[in-house]
Amino acid sequence: MTQITPELVKEHGLTEGEYARIKRLLNREPSFVELGIFSVMWSEHCSYKSTRFHLRKLPTKAPWVLQGPGENAGVIDIGDGDACIFKMESHNHPSFIEPYQGAATGVGGIMRDVFTMGARPIAMMNALRFGEPSHPKTRHLVEGVVRGIGGYGNCMGVPTVGGEVNFHRSYNGNILVNAMCVGLAKANNIFLSAAKGAGNPVVYIGSKTGRDGIHGATMASAEFDDASDEKRPTVQVGDPFTEKLLLEACLELMATDAIIAIQDMGAAGLTSSSAEMGDKGGSGIELDLDKVPQREANMTAYEMMLSESQERMLAVLKPGREAEAEKIFKKWELDFAVIGITTDTKRLVVKHKGKIEADMPITALSDEAPVLERPYERPAPKVDTTSFDKSKKLMDSLATIIGSPDMASRRWVWEQYDHTVMADTVQRPGGDAAVVRVHGTNKGLAISTDVTPRYCKADPFEGAKQAVAESYRNISAVGALPLAVTDNLNFGNPQKPQIMGEIVGAIDGIGEACRALDYPVIGGNCSLYNETNGEGILPTPAIGGVGLMKDVHRMATVALKREGDALLLIGETRGHLGQSIYLREVEGREDGGAPPVDLKVERKHGEFVRKLIEDGRVDTVHDCSDGGLLSALAEMALAGNIGVDVGVAGTTVDAIPFFFGEDQARYVLAVPAKEADKIEGELREAGIIHALIGKTIAEKVVRVEREGEVSIAALRKAHEGWFPTYMSAPHTN
């Protein structure tokens, strides 16, 4: 029997106080297996002990929300008996250690969260953050992560339809890999994880259990140091072909009425799935590990309970339905075993080789897990800067920005993903939001992932508000009604009051924005301890948004479509340069405050733009965000290969802040000339600040009055060239 020592407790990521609490809950010393179970269930990754207190403040309800936080994924009603199920989760630490498998299993895990609920996955998104391009490890990580995402998603036959890729030195030691999955199901056939009732069989389905991923959840709840590569054995190994079989087998079983509850074996594997199912159902669970399908010899109870082997599920069936279920899984060549039973004891009992290895109250793993109100210091928001170098040439700066790492085309990335499989992708990567048709209908789902970490560092509250607002804007810009978000809160060490202050500020900012925009949070993920040797990442509260489009035939894209269209700017331009791409890429500065976000204005502008698109009056819209107005115009010109001629008449703002400032709540519309006067009149009537700034032209240039012009060909070379050039350079690993 393993002796529990203070050193062993510390190795399991538990504090002295937490260990004392465990002994009180059990009225004895824990066994080695129980220590392992507590270590993963009380880890930050599984218990959210630093954030749970604050997450309760988020708005999670709306008439269209069928399932909010607390299940594998959130569910919204999209009409006609259809439901959309979606979630976003991180696989940051594993992807830094082993980028291909870390990213691949992140994709596999989030897909299982969605199809566990009864949905067929129809779209994948991701939000990726890497260190500075010059860092010796960055290129290797980009290549591995992109290949892992593409490899898993492509094999599953689920399109990866968009996302974000950004670079910053703060991610040199901790990259971020946030994966989002969207699925479709019938609203009256959603599957939950509550294992209600006693005497029901607990069944194991999917792949065999191995030793990969043991302590993955604990590893994800700690900072990195120079020895982080030694944690490679904690990274799971994925098999997308097995997951495809598992998906089809689960959906076939779900077409029967045999299932009481079903849960993905994700972080903490068999431990978290059994404990969470029992806790949600108010029951107990008894497991016999001798019956667990194993792919390695002589596995211990500790290893089986903590393994994070992939492509596995746990289900509770109605008594007598085991043979029917087994037949389905054997047909799909998957393992199936009855490994336990539900009880009325509210205890988790684990048996192995005739011995009880664990016997503990299930609530000790959930309700009794620590909820910490950590001390925090809200950072003082940085003030804006109004200074800029007036000697810089506007068009030279545009070429620099459009070809910079954060603004260059991501074609190199998304061409490695199959974004058209299933034949329902109606807006491919590169636009404001991806759009996927609800199969067999004219309805579409618009999907976007958004956050601007540099804003969040300057002001976590305002920066998180902006992330929600930009998600709302991107979905509105294609013509869809934003319905709900999932969040992925990526931060450093919460034990530092300054970092905890960033977390609290960001959660409060998300809450305020979601309430004002009627855009509830239906699920999410927290990834903390993204630090290496004490250096934390920029606060990165990623927002994954989903909206509903009534008719995909009335959809806007960013591409200019006709010569002679009027270019209409909706929203006020004050020339906010603080934390802008312009300052960073052209002047080499990262200073100033985050741009302020007026949520009432965001909502008003979004509703106006959506109505124009729904009515078929406008088909070209782009939101103004990174790089400001001139970058948005250049992206529209590049997408449509049509030139633009614009001016700054009627403004008191200097050309550089006018064209590169990152003021919020703004859209650029290309409006048919015959509609322009009428739309302007409606904007005036609605009290919306706007300006006619120019028109589309036959010449293949981006021209600004009194500032010169640059050819679309030159912009394209800069824009399309950065990523392939960077990735083709020799690797340094």
XYZ file of C-alpha atoms in Angstrom:
733
model
C 0.000 0.000 0.000
C 1.367 3.426 -1.009
C 2.177 5.636 1.957
C 0.571 9.097 1.656
C 3.312 11.626 2.440
C 3.270 15.448 2.296
C 5.526 15.187 -0.777
C 3.036 12.877 -2.516
C 0.158 15.224 -1.692
C 2.103 18.128 -3.186
C 2.931 16.085 -6.301
C -0.815 15.681 -6.782
C -1.312 19.443 -6.844
C -3.141 19.554 -3.508
C -2.402 22.037 -0.726
C -2.040 21.100 2.939
C -5.413 22.703 3.632
C -7.094 20.775 0.823
C -5.612 17.508 2.073
C -6.896 18.226 5.580
C -10.336 18.871 4.080
C -10.219 15.523 2.237
C -9.452 13.720 5.508
C -12.417 15.455 7.178
C -14.772 14.488 4.358
C -13.659 10.836 4.487
C -13.131 10.703 8.284
C -9.835 8.950 7.506
C -6.710 9.060 5.368
C -7.458 8.558 1.666
C -6.139 5.594 -0.248
C -3.675 6.227 -3.074
C -6.483 5.822 -5.638
C -8.712 8.226 -3.678
C -5.861 10.741 -3.512
C -5.564 10.574 -7.299
C -9.322 10.978 -7.730
C -9.428 14.030 -5.459
C -6.375 15.524 -7.160
C -8.034 15.582 -10.580
C -11.558 16.445 -9.445
C -10.317 19.292 -7.252
C -7.853 20.540 -9.877
C -8.444 23.948 -11.379
C -9.126 22.290 -14.730
C -12.058 20.228 -13.390
C -13.398 22.179 -10.409
C -12.974 25.815 -11.561
C -12.230 26.578 -7.928
C -10.793 30.038 -8.678
C -13.531 31.137 -11.083
C -16.766 29.412 -10.032
C -17.719 32.178 -7.611
C -17.453 34.809 -10.355
C -18.870 32.729 -13.234
C -22.214 32.643 -11.405
C -22.643 36.317 -12.338
C -22.887 35.604 -16.072
C -26.311 35.762 -17.801
C -27.189 32.236 -18.935
C -30.926 32.269 -19.651
C -33.145 33.330 -22.552
C -36.361 31.930 -24.056
C -34.302 30.232 -26.777
C -31.772 28.653 -24.375
C -32.686 24.983 -23.886
C -29.574 24.082 -21.863
C -27.150 26.455 -20.212
C -23.839 25.825 -18.400
C -23.415 22.604 -16.443
C -23.739 20.019 -19.187
C -21.286 18.792 -21.819
C -22.382 21.644 -24.113
C -25.021 24.380 -24.322
C -28.176 24.105 -26.429
C -30.267 26.761 -28.185
C -33.580 26.487 -30.017
C -33.274 27.526 -33.682
C -36.904 26.873 -34.640
C -38.715 24.191 -36.643
C -37.928 21.598 -33.971
C -34.164 22.061 -34.486
C -31.560 22.712 -31.815
C -27.983 23.963 -32.100
C -25.493 22.528 -29.600
C -22.071 24.134 -29.176
C -19.097 24.540 -26.870
C -15.510 25.809 -26.895
C -12.668 24.317 -24.855
C -8.915 24.678 -24.542
C -6.096 22.203 -25.057
C -3.322 24.682 -24.356
C -0.815 22.875 -22.176
C -0.849 19.587 -24.166
C -0.490 21.474 -27.461
C 2.613 23.298 -26.264
C 4.268 20.030 -25.228
C 3.149 17.924 -28.216
C 1.482 20.199 -30.793
C 0.069 17.606 -33.200
C -1.576 15.303 -30.648
C -2.408 18.162 -28.284
C -4.396 19.978 -30.964
C -5.867 16.800 -32.468
C -7.221 15.533 -29.139
C -8.552 19.011 -28.365
C -10.634 18.736 -31.531
C -11.706 15.182 -30.671
C -12.660 16.104 -27.117
C -14.840 19.046 -28.073
C -16.595 16.985 -30.740
C -17.436 14.336 -28.122
C -18.866 17.030 -25.848
C -21.274 17.920 -28.649
C -22.300 14.484 -29.894
C -22.691 13.254 -26.301
C -25.704 15.586 -26.234
C -27.244 13.830 -29.246
C -26.002 16.226 -31.936
C -24.216 15.552 -35.197
C -21.221 17.932 -35.402
C -21.553 20.187 -38.474
C -18.766 22.754 -37.995
C -15.475 23.338 -36.185
C -13.818 26.647 -35.338
C -10.638 27.448 -33.458
C -8.841 30.341 -31.808
C -5.050 29.948 -31.830
C -2.375 32.084 -30.178
C 1.340 31.571 -30.738
C 4.509 33.305 -29.565
C 6.352 35.889 -31.618
C 7.240 34.613 -35.109
C 10.977 34.989 -34.435
C 10.875 32.660 -31.408
C 12.728 29.408 -32.230
C 9.770 27.193 -31.273
C 6.902 29.139 -32.889
C 7.092 27.760 -36.433
C 7.263 24.174 -35.148
C 4.209 24.773 -32.951
C 2.184 26.440 -35.739
C 2.927 23.570 -38.118
C 2.043 20.880 -35.564
C -1.124 22.504 -34.268
C -2.530 23.265 -37.722
C -1.721 19.747 -38.895
C -3.338 18.256 -35.769
C -6.546 20.268 -36.165
C -6.781 19.443 -39.862
C -5.866 15.794 -39.402
C -8.564 15.097 -36.833
C -11.347 17.250 -38.300
C -10.741 16.097 -41.880
C -10.797 12.420 -40.876
C -14.055 12.967 -38.980
C -15.634 14.561 -42.041
C -16.560 17.717 -40.134
C -15.661 21.042 -41.812
C -13.348 23.490 -40.040
C -14.931 26.733 -41.204
C -12.900 29.513 -39.580
C -11.152 30.896 -36.557
C -8.324 33.125 -35.380
C -4.516 32.889 -35.514
C -2.466 35.518 -33.690
C 1.110 36.003 -32.545
C 2.544 37.771 -29.492
C 5.634 37.290 -27.360
C 3.473 36.666 -24.256
C 2.579 33.263 -25.751
C 6.211 32.215 -26.267
C 5.995 29.764 -23.364
C 2.247 29.025 -23.445
C 0.405 28.813 -26.726
C -3.394 28.767 -26.762
C -5.386 26.177 -28.708
C -9.119 26.798 -28.225
C -11.397 24.496 -30.239
C -15.100 25.092 -30.836
C -17.636 22.593 -32.181
C -21.180 23.273 -33.390
C -23.727 20.497 -33.864
C -27.359 19.969 -34.803
C -30.011 17.857 -33.076
C -33.752 17.700 -32.655
C -34.886 19.915 -29.785
C -36.974 17.087 -28.290
C -34.099 14.584 -28.321
C -31.300 16.102 -26.225
C -29.247 13.745 -24.037
C -28.021 14.777 -20.591
C -25.507 13.301 -18.169
C -27.590 12.895 -14.988
C -27.457 9.221 -13.921
C -30.831 9.054 -12.174
C -32.125 5.958 -10.381
C -30.556 2.891 -8.756
C -29.913 -0.535 -10.261
C -29.157 0.701 -13.779
C -26.201 -0.702 -15.736
C -23.178 1.575 -16.254
C -21.559 0.817 -19.606
C -18.183 1.659 -21.104
C -18.080 2.290 -24.861
C -15.393 3.217 -27.384
C -11.648 2.616 -27.302
C -9.684 0.613 -24.776
C -8.064 2.314 -21.788
C -4.307 2.850 -21.830
C -1.797 4.797 -19.791
C -1.833 7.968 -21.934
C -3.023 11.231 -20.453
C -2.683 10.236 -16.791
C -2.681 13.468 -14.760
C -3.584 15.532 -17.832
C -6.073 17.584 -15.811
C -3.536 18.188 -13.048
C -0.885 19.181 -15.595
C -3.344 21.677 -17.092
C -3.756 23.232 -13.642
C -0.123 24.164 -13.081
C 2.452 26.574 -14.450
C 5.163 25.418 -16.826
C 8.888 25.653 -16.269
C 12.026 24.634 -18.168
C 11.260 20.940 -17.569
C 7.815 21.078 -19.193
C 8.802 18.779 -22.061
C 9.110 15.980 -19.498
C 5.309 16.081 -19.231
C 4.884 14.653 -22.749
C 3.505 11.323 -21.344
C 0.535 13.289 -19.933
C -0.550 14.219 -23.479
C -3.327 12.042 -24.887
C -3.101 10.286 -28.255
C -6.057 10.587 -30.616
C -7.556 8.323 -33.294
C -10.123 10.178 -35.424
C -11.172 7.036 -37.300
C -12.252 5.415 -34.031
C -14.037 8.624 -33.046
C -15.967 8.578 -36.336
C -17.167 5.044 -35.497
C -18.011 6.168 -31.962
C -20.044 9.106 -33.279
C -22.112 6.910 -35.577
C -22.596 4.212 -32.938
C -23.710 6.744 -30.291
C -26.177 8.396 -32.673
C -27.571 4.947 -33.560
C -28.002 4.072 -29.871
C -29.570 7.493 -29.271
C -32.218 6.672 -31.877
C -33.485 4.025 -29.408
C -34.859 4.875 -25.951
C -32.236 2.810 -24.103
C -30.123 5.655 -22.674
C -30.721 7.226 -19.264
C -27.518 9.298 -19.250
C -24.343 9.586 -21.276
C -21.071 11.421 -20.715
C -17.789 11.869 -22.565
C -14.677 10.627 -20.800
C -12.729 13.873 -21.114
C -10.414 15.431 -18.554
C -9.872 12.974 -15.684
C -11.419 10.200 -17.795
C -13.377 7.520 -15.944
C -13.165 9.484 -12.684
C -14.857 12.681 -13.838
C -17.439 10.954 -16.053
C -18.648 8.604 -13.298
C -18.516 11.190 -10.496
C -20.277 13.903 -12.522
C -23.010 11.553 -13.764
C -23.714 10.296 -10.265
C -23.666 13.790 -8.780
C -26.044 15.276 -11.380
C -28.442 12.344 -10.986
C -28.344 12.338 -7.182
C -27.233 8.703 -7.196
C -24.193 6.599 -6.431
C -22.028 4.611 -8.830
C -20.184 1.364 -8.232
C -17.452 0.407 -10.726
C -15.670 -2.909 -11.258
C -12.411 -2.070 -13.010
C -11.733 -5.734 -13.858
C -14.351 -5.281 -16.599
C -12.806 -2.127 -18.147
C -11.416 -2.853 -21.650
C -7.638 -2.337 -21.374
C -5.006 -2.082 -24.076
C -2.044 -2.445 -21.723
C -1.176 -5.230 -19.288
C -1.218 -4.955 -15.509
C -2.939 -1.564 -15.306
C -3.606 -0.434 -11.736
C -6.867 1.029 -10.435
C -5.088 4.383 -10.128
C -4.041 4.310 -13.782
C -7.467 3.276 -15.047
C -9.328 5.904 -13.054
C -6.977 8.713 -14.129
C -6.226 7.718 -17.730
C -7.345 10.218 -20.359
C -7.251 7.788 -23.277
C -9.361 9.218 -26.061
C -12.549 8.169 -27.888
C -14.318 6.760 -24.803
C -17.793 7.340 -23.346
C -19.672 6.262 -20.240
C -23.426 5.643 -20.375
C -26.184 4.541 -18.044
C -28.776 2.347 -19.720
C -32.252 1.185 -18.832
C -32.053 -2.318 -17.288
C -32.374 -5.077 -19.847
C -31.153 -2.992 -22.787
C -27.501 -4.030 -22.541
C -27.626 -6.655 -25.297
C -29.305 -4.245 -27.720
C -26.648 -1.613 -27.057
C -23.785 -4.101 -27.254
C -24.996 -5.272 -30.653
C -24.781 -1.700 -31.998
C -21.243 -1.127 -30.702
C -19.965 -4.509 -31.841
C -21.341 -3.716 -35.321
C -19.201 -0.564 -35.330
C -16.197 -2.603 -34.050
C -15.994 -0.743 -30.748
C -15.474 -2.008 -27.223
C -18.564 -2.354 -25.064
C -18.617 -3.519 -21.450
C -20.939 -3.312 -18.466
C -18.520 -2.041 -15.812
C -20.824 -0.997 -12.999
C -24.222 -0.141 -11.623
C -25.971 2.921 -10.215
C -26.865 2.833 -6.509
C -28.850 4.883 -4.012
C -25.825 5.455 -1.738
C -24.567 8.699 -3.329
C -21.075 7.194 -3.108
C -18.447 6.407 -5.720
C -17.148 2.897 -5.064
C -14.264 1.529 -7.125
C -13.390 -2.177 -7.021
C -10.376 -3.891 -8.580
C -9.268 -7.503 -8.237
C -11.719 -8.143 -5.417
C -10.573 -5.148 -3.379
C -12.290 -1.810 -2.742
C -9.790 0.799 -3.954
C -12.009 3.852 -3.373
C -15.210 4.524 -1.449
C -16.149 8.173 -1.157
C -19.188 10.485 -1.112
C -19.790 11.713 -4.657
C -20.628 15.179 -3.338
C -17.113 15.344 -1.853
C -15.823 15.461 -5.434
C -18.293 18.095 -6.641
C -20.238 20.207 -4.133
C -17.481 19.984 -1.521
C -14.707 20.910 -3.956
C -13.090 24.165 -2.873
C -14.685 27.395 -4.099
C -12.068 30.062 -3.606
C -12.665 33.781 -3.369
C -9.079 34.601 -4.182
C -7.869 38.118 -3.403
C -7.699 40.268 -6.502
C -6.545 43.671 -7.636
C -8.425 45.196 -10.529
C -5.776 46.834 -12.722
C -6.171 50.535 -13.394
C -7.215 50.892 -17.051
C -4.498 52.341 -19.248
C -5.310 55.751 -20.641
C -5.480 56.369 -24.360
C -2.639 57.870 -26.330
C -3.319 60.546 -28.900
C 0.242 60.946 -30.127
C 1.325 59.513 -33.458
C 4.086 60.066 -35.968
C 2.645 62.468 -38.556
C 5.541 61.804 -40.936
C 4.338 58.269 -41.704
C 2.848 57.797 -45.169
C -0.691 56.431 -45.049
C -0.407 54.002 -47.979
C 3.008 52.706 -46.893
C 1.531 52.022 -43.467
C -1.397 50.169 -45.035
C 0.978 47.848 -46.916
C 2.914 47.213 -43.690
C -0.248 46.430 -41.704
C -1.953 44.247 -44.310
C 1.167 42.075 -44.560
C 1.910 41.866 -40.821
C 1.688 38.544 -38.912
C -1.670 39.339 -37.257
C -3.286 40.838 -40.374
C -1.908 38.675 -43.202
C -4.138 36.161 -44.971
C -4.682 32.896 -43.082
C -5.129 30.980 -46.363
C -2.050 28.842 -45.582
C -3.877 27.683 -42.434
C -7.421 27.137 -43.654
C -6.494 25.461 -46.893
C -5.228 22.573 -44.741
C -8.724 22.151 -43.321
C -11.555 20.613 -45.315
C -14.020 23.477 -44.943
C -16.532 22.245 -47.545
C -17.114 18.624 -46.494
C -20.847 17.920 -45.828
C -21.613 20.464 -48.593
C -23.341 22.937 -46.262
C -20.606 25.588 -45.864
C -22.021 28.700 -47.524
C -19.447 31.223 -46.271
C -15.889 29.923 -46.138
C -13.003 31.124 -43.938
C -11.826 34.695 -44.448
C -15.076 36.565 -43.828
C -16.456 38.167 -40.685
C -18.235 34.952 -39.678
C -18.516 31.478 -41.150
C -21.986 30.427 -42.294
C -23.159 26.805 -42.401
C -26.555 25.796 -43.762
C -28.923 23.829 -41.529
C -29.040 20.758 -43.750
C -32.097 20.470 -45.934
C -33.324 24.002 -45.124
C -32.590 27.607 -46.112
C -31.615 28.485 -42.528
C -27.981 29.114 -41.691
C -25.835 29.241 -38.570
C -23.261 32.033 -38.400
C -20.237 31.251 -36.230
C -17.390 33.465 -35.055
C -14.537 33.380 -32.519
C -13.271 36.708 -31.197
C -11.051 38.401 -28.650
C -8.415 41.153 -28.791
C -5.954 40.287 -25.988
C -4.026 43.579 -26.213
C -7.264 45.424 -25.320
C -7.830 43.006 -22.413
C -4.344 43.690 -21.047
C -4.933 47.448 -21.174
C -8.385 47.098 -19.553
C -9.737 43.586 -18.839
C -13.308 44.838 -18.334
C -13.508 46.929 -21.491
C -11.477 44.393 -23.486
C -13.842 41.544 -22.600
C -16.834 43.734 -23.447
C -15.189 44.362 -26.810
C -14.711 40.624 -27.439
C -18.445 40.035 -26.998
C -19.301 43.135 -29.050
C -17.026 42.073 -31.908
C -18.578 38.606 -31.927
C -22.027 40.247 -32.085
C -20.808 42.541 -34.881
C -19.234 39.761 -36.962
C -22.401 37.673 -36.825
C -24.580 40.703 -37.603
C -22.288 41.614 -40.522
C -23.222 38.441 -42.430
C -26.923 38.966 -41.715
C -27.549 36.606 -38.783
C -29.199 37.276 -35.415
C -26.653 36.621 -32.614
C -28.214 34.138 -30.174
C -25.653 32.888 -27.635
C -21.973 32.538 -26.794
C -19.581 30.039 -25.302
C -16.449 31.452 -23.684
C -12.900 30.209 -23.234
C -11.199 32.135 -20.445
C -7.404 31.868 -20.868
C -5.345 33.537 -18.125
C -2.188 33.216 -16.078
C -1.778 32.194 -12.431
C -4.923 33.070 -10.399
C -2.913 32.979 -7.172
C -1.452 36.332 -8.211
C -3.907 39.112 -7.243
C -3.146 41.053 -10.436
C -4.005 38.042 -12.625
C -7.101 37.287 -10.567
C -8.064 40.925 -11.092
C -7.819 40.414 -14.853
C -10.066 37.338 -14.566
C -12.708 39.127 -12.486
C -12.644 42.189 -14.729
C -13.041 40.078 -17.859
C -15.923 38.017 -16.447
C -17.691 41.223 -15.394
C -17.117 42.712 -18.855
C -18.509 39.612 -20.590
C -21.529 39.670 -18.280
C -22.308 43.329 -18.930
C -21.991 42.928 -22.710
C -24.044 39.738 -22.900
C -26.857 41.278 -20.845
C -26.931 44.454 -22.947
C -26.887 42.540 -26.251
C -29.327 39.794 -25.157
C -26.583 37.322 -25.988
C -26.406 34.770 -23.120
C -23.459 32.554 -22.153
C -24.556 28.909 -22.474
C -21.270 27.223 -21.573
C -17.544 27.597 -21.611
C -14.157 26.669 -20.307
C -11.514 28.146 -18.019
C -7.822 27.635 -18.715
C -5.653 29.136 -16.003
C -1.965 28.857 -15.091
C -0.899 29.749 -18.633
C 2.499 30.853 -17.352
C 6.079 29.724 -17.832
C 8.753 30.657 -15.307
C 6.412 33.284 -13.887
C 5.666 34.981 -17.228
C 1.938 34.970 -17.967
C 0.051 35.300 -21.241
C -2.001 38.316 -22.217
C -5.497 37.889 -20.735
C -7.401 36.103 -23.513
C -11.132 35.603 -22.855
C -12.087 34.123 -26.238
C -15.749 34.359 -27.253
C -17.373 31.821 -29.571
C -20.656 33.172 -30.891
C -23.493 31.563 -32.857
C -26.293 33.340 -34.703
C -29.251 32.302 -36.838
C -29.778 33.394 -40.438
C -33.331 33.058 -41.770
C -32.277 32.554 -45.385
C -28.729 31.842 -46.561
C -29.631 33.345 -49.936
C -29.756 36.724 -48.180
C -26.289 36.855 -46.737
C -23.563 39.500 -46.812
C -19.867 38.869 -47.438
C -16.841 41.162 -47.218
C -16.072 40.948 -50.960
C -16.875 44.002 -53.090
C -19.147 42.959 -55.969
C -19.799 45.923 -58.290
C -18.121 49.054 -59.554
C -19.963 52.262 -58.698
C -21.282 51.164 -55.295
C -21.328 53.825 -52.577
C -19.106 53.087 -49.583
C -20.982 53.854 -46.387
C -19.357 53.936 -42.949
C -21.766 53.315 -40.074
C -20.619 54.465 -36.635
C -18.609 57.332 -35.227
C -14.881 57.666 -35.960
C -12.952 59.460 -33.249
C -9.571 58.051 -34.251
C -8.810 55.800 -31.266
C -5.182 54.683 -31.725
C -4.541 53.189 -28.259
C -3.514 49.495 -28.476
C -4.056 49.615 -32.244
C -2.417 47.400 -34.843
C -1.149 50.640 -36.417
C 0.815 51.671 -33.315
C 2.288 48.207 -32.908
C 3.175 47.382 -36.505
C 4.094 50.833 -37.849
C 5.397 52.717 -34.820
C 6.603 49.737 -32.766
C 4.591 50.694 -29.674
C 2.125 48.805 -27.495
C 0.561 51.540 -25.427
C -2.623 53.453 -24.770
C -6.030 52.386 -23.568
C -8.547 49.943 -24.996
C -11.213 51.521 -27.230
C -14.417 52.213 -25.289
C -17.444 50.058 -26.138
C -20.946 51.573 -26.117
C -23.212 48.521 -25.974
C -26.425 50.407 -26.750
C -24.813 51.732 -29.917
C -23.473 48.270 -30.804
C -26.948 46.801 -30.546
C -28.608 49.618 -32.490
C -26.072 49.450 -35.339
C -26.193 45.658 -35.495
C -29.983 45.621 -35.731
C -29.922 48.227 -38.519
C -27.320 46.368 -40.591
C -29.058 43.005 -40.146
C -32.356 44.440 -41.377
C -30.705 45.775 -44.558
C -29.201 42.352 -45.282
C -32.399 40.432 -44.453
C -34.374 42.701 -46.765
C -31.945 41.977 -49.608
C -30.868 45.609 -49.924
C -27.173 45.126 -49.033
C -24.898 42.163 -49.790
C -21.456 43.571 -48.912
C -20.626 44.353 -45.268
C -17.428 44.286 -43.208
C -17.007 45.154 -39.557
C -14.266 47.613 -38.598
C -11.872 46.120 -36.067
C -8.133 45.323 -36.167
C -6.303 47.799 -38.395
C -9.207 50.238 -38.578
C -11.160 51.573 -41.545
C -8.466 51.478 -44.232
C -7.569 47.864 -43.424
C -11.251 46.930 -43.692
C -11.514 48.655 -47.082
C -8.343 46.917 -48.298
C -9.695 43.513 -47.201
C -12.941 44.185 -49.072
C -11.013 45.212 -52.201
C -8.772 42.140 -51.986
C -11.734 39.789 -51.531
C -13.621 41.187 -54.534
C -10.676 42.356 -56.679
C -12.449 45.696 -57.101
C -10.854 49.073 -56.350
C -11.962 51.778 -53.920
C -11.648 55.568 -53.951
C -12.254 57.222 -50.580
C -11.744 60.559 -48.853
C -11.888 62.195 -45.435
C -14.191 65.090 -46.238
C -16.263 66.458 -43.375
C -14.092 65.133 -40.529
C -11.797 66.943 -38.120
C -9.826 63.757 -37.410
C -6.325 63.520 -38.931
C -5.843 60.950 -41.685
C -3.821 58.404 -39.662
C -6.241 58.119 -36.693
C -9.224 58.384 -39.055
C -8.088 55.481 -41.221
C -6.241 53.322 -38.658
C -8.072 54.090 -35.406
C -9.948 51.142 -33.935
C -13.179 52.802 -32.764
C -15.921 50.276 -32.094
C -19.505 49.724 -33.350
C -18.538 50.434 -36.959
C -19.405 48.701 -40.234
C -18.427 49.420 -43.838
C -21.201 48.792 -46.387
C -20.957 48.775 -50.180
C -24.397 50.026 -51.160
C -25.877 50.019 -54.688
C -25.875 53.653 -55.841
C -29.655 53.713 -56.257
C -30.101 52.683 -52.583
C -27.512 55.029 -51.035
C -29.670 58.139 -50.549
C -32.560 56.144 -49.135
C -30.364 54.245 -46.662
C -28.703 57.504 -45.597
C -32.130 58.954 -44.912
C -33.038 55.948 -42.767
C -29.766 56.263 -40.858
C -30.474 59.937 -40.147
C -33.986 59.063 -39.025
C -32.608 56.395 -36.683
C -30.063 58.856 -35.250
C -27.101 56.729 -36.370
C -23.810 58.520 -37.074
C -22.581 57.630 -40.556
C -20.643 58.963 -43.539
C -20.500 58.377 -47.278
C -16.749 57.987 -47.646
C -16.289 57.023 -51.296
C -17.128 54.494 -53.979
C -15.932 51.341 -55.703
C -14.032 51.831 -58.977
C -12.828 49.855 -62.009
C -9.156 50.566 -61.340
C -7.490 47.853 -59.220
C -6.257 50.258 -56.531
C -7.005 51.428 -53.020
C -6.965 55.234 -53.330
C -7.301 57.844 -50.605
C -7.855 61.467 -51.586
C -4.688 63.555 -51.044
C -2.863 60.514 -49.627
C -2.104 58.512 -52.771
C -2.910 54.971 -53.818
C -1.567 51.416 -53.739
C -2.380 48.665 -56.205
C -4.475 45.695 -55.156
C -1.722 43.499 -56.638
C 0.871 45.003 -54.270
C -1.456 44.606 -51.294
C -2.220 41.021 -52.299
C 1.469 40.170 -52.484
C 1.995 41.482 -48.952
C -1.249 40.035 -47.600
C -1.003 36.555 -49.114
C 2.758 36.271 -48.905
C 3.569 36.461 -45.202
C 2.317 33.069 -43.984
C 3.706 30.852 -46.803
C 7.055 32.661 -46.651
C 7.238 32.293 -42.879
C 6.268 28.620 -42.850
C 8.632 27.677 -45.692
C 11.696 28.944 -43.821
C 13.960 26.283 -42.213
C 12.608 24.852 -38.944
C 14.337 25.348 -35.623
C 13.032 22.895 -33.054
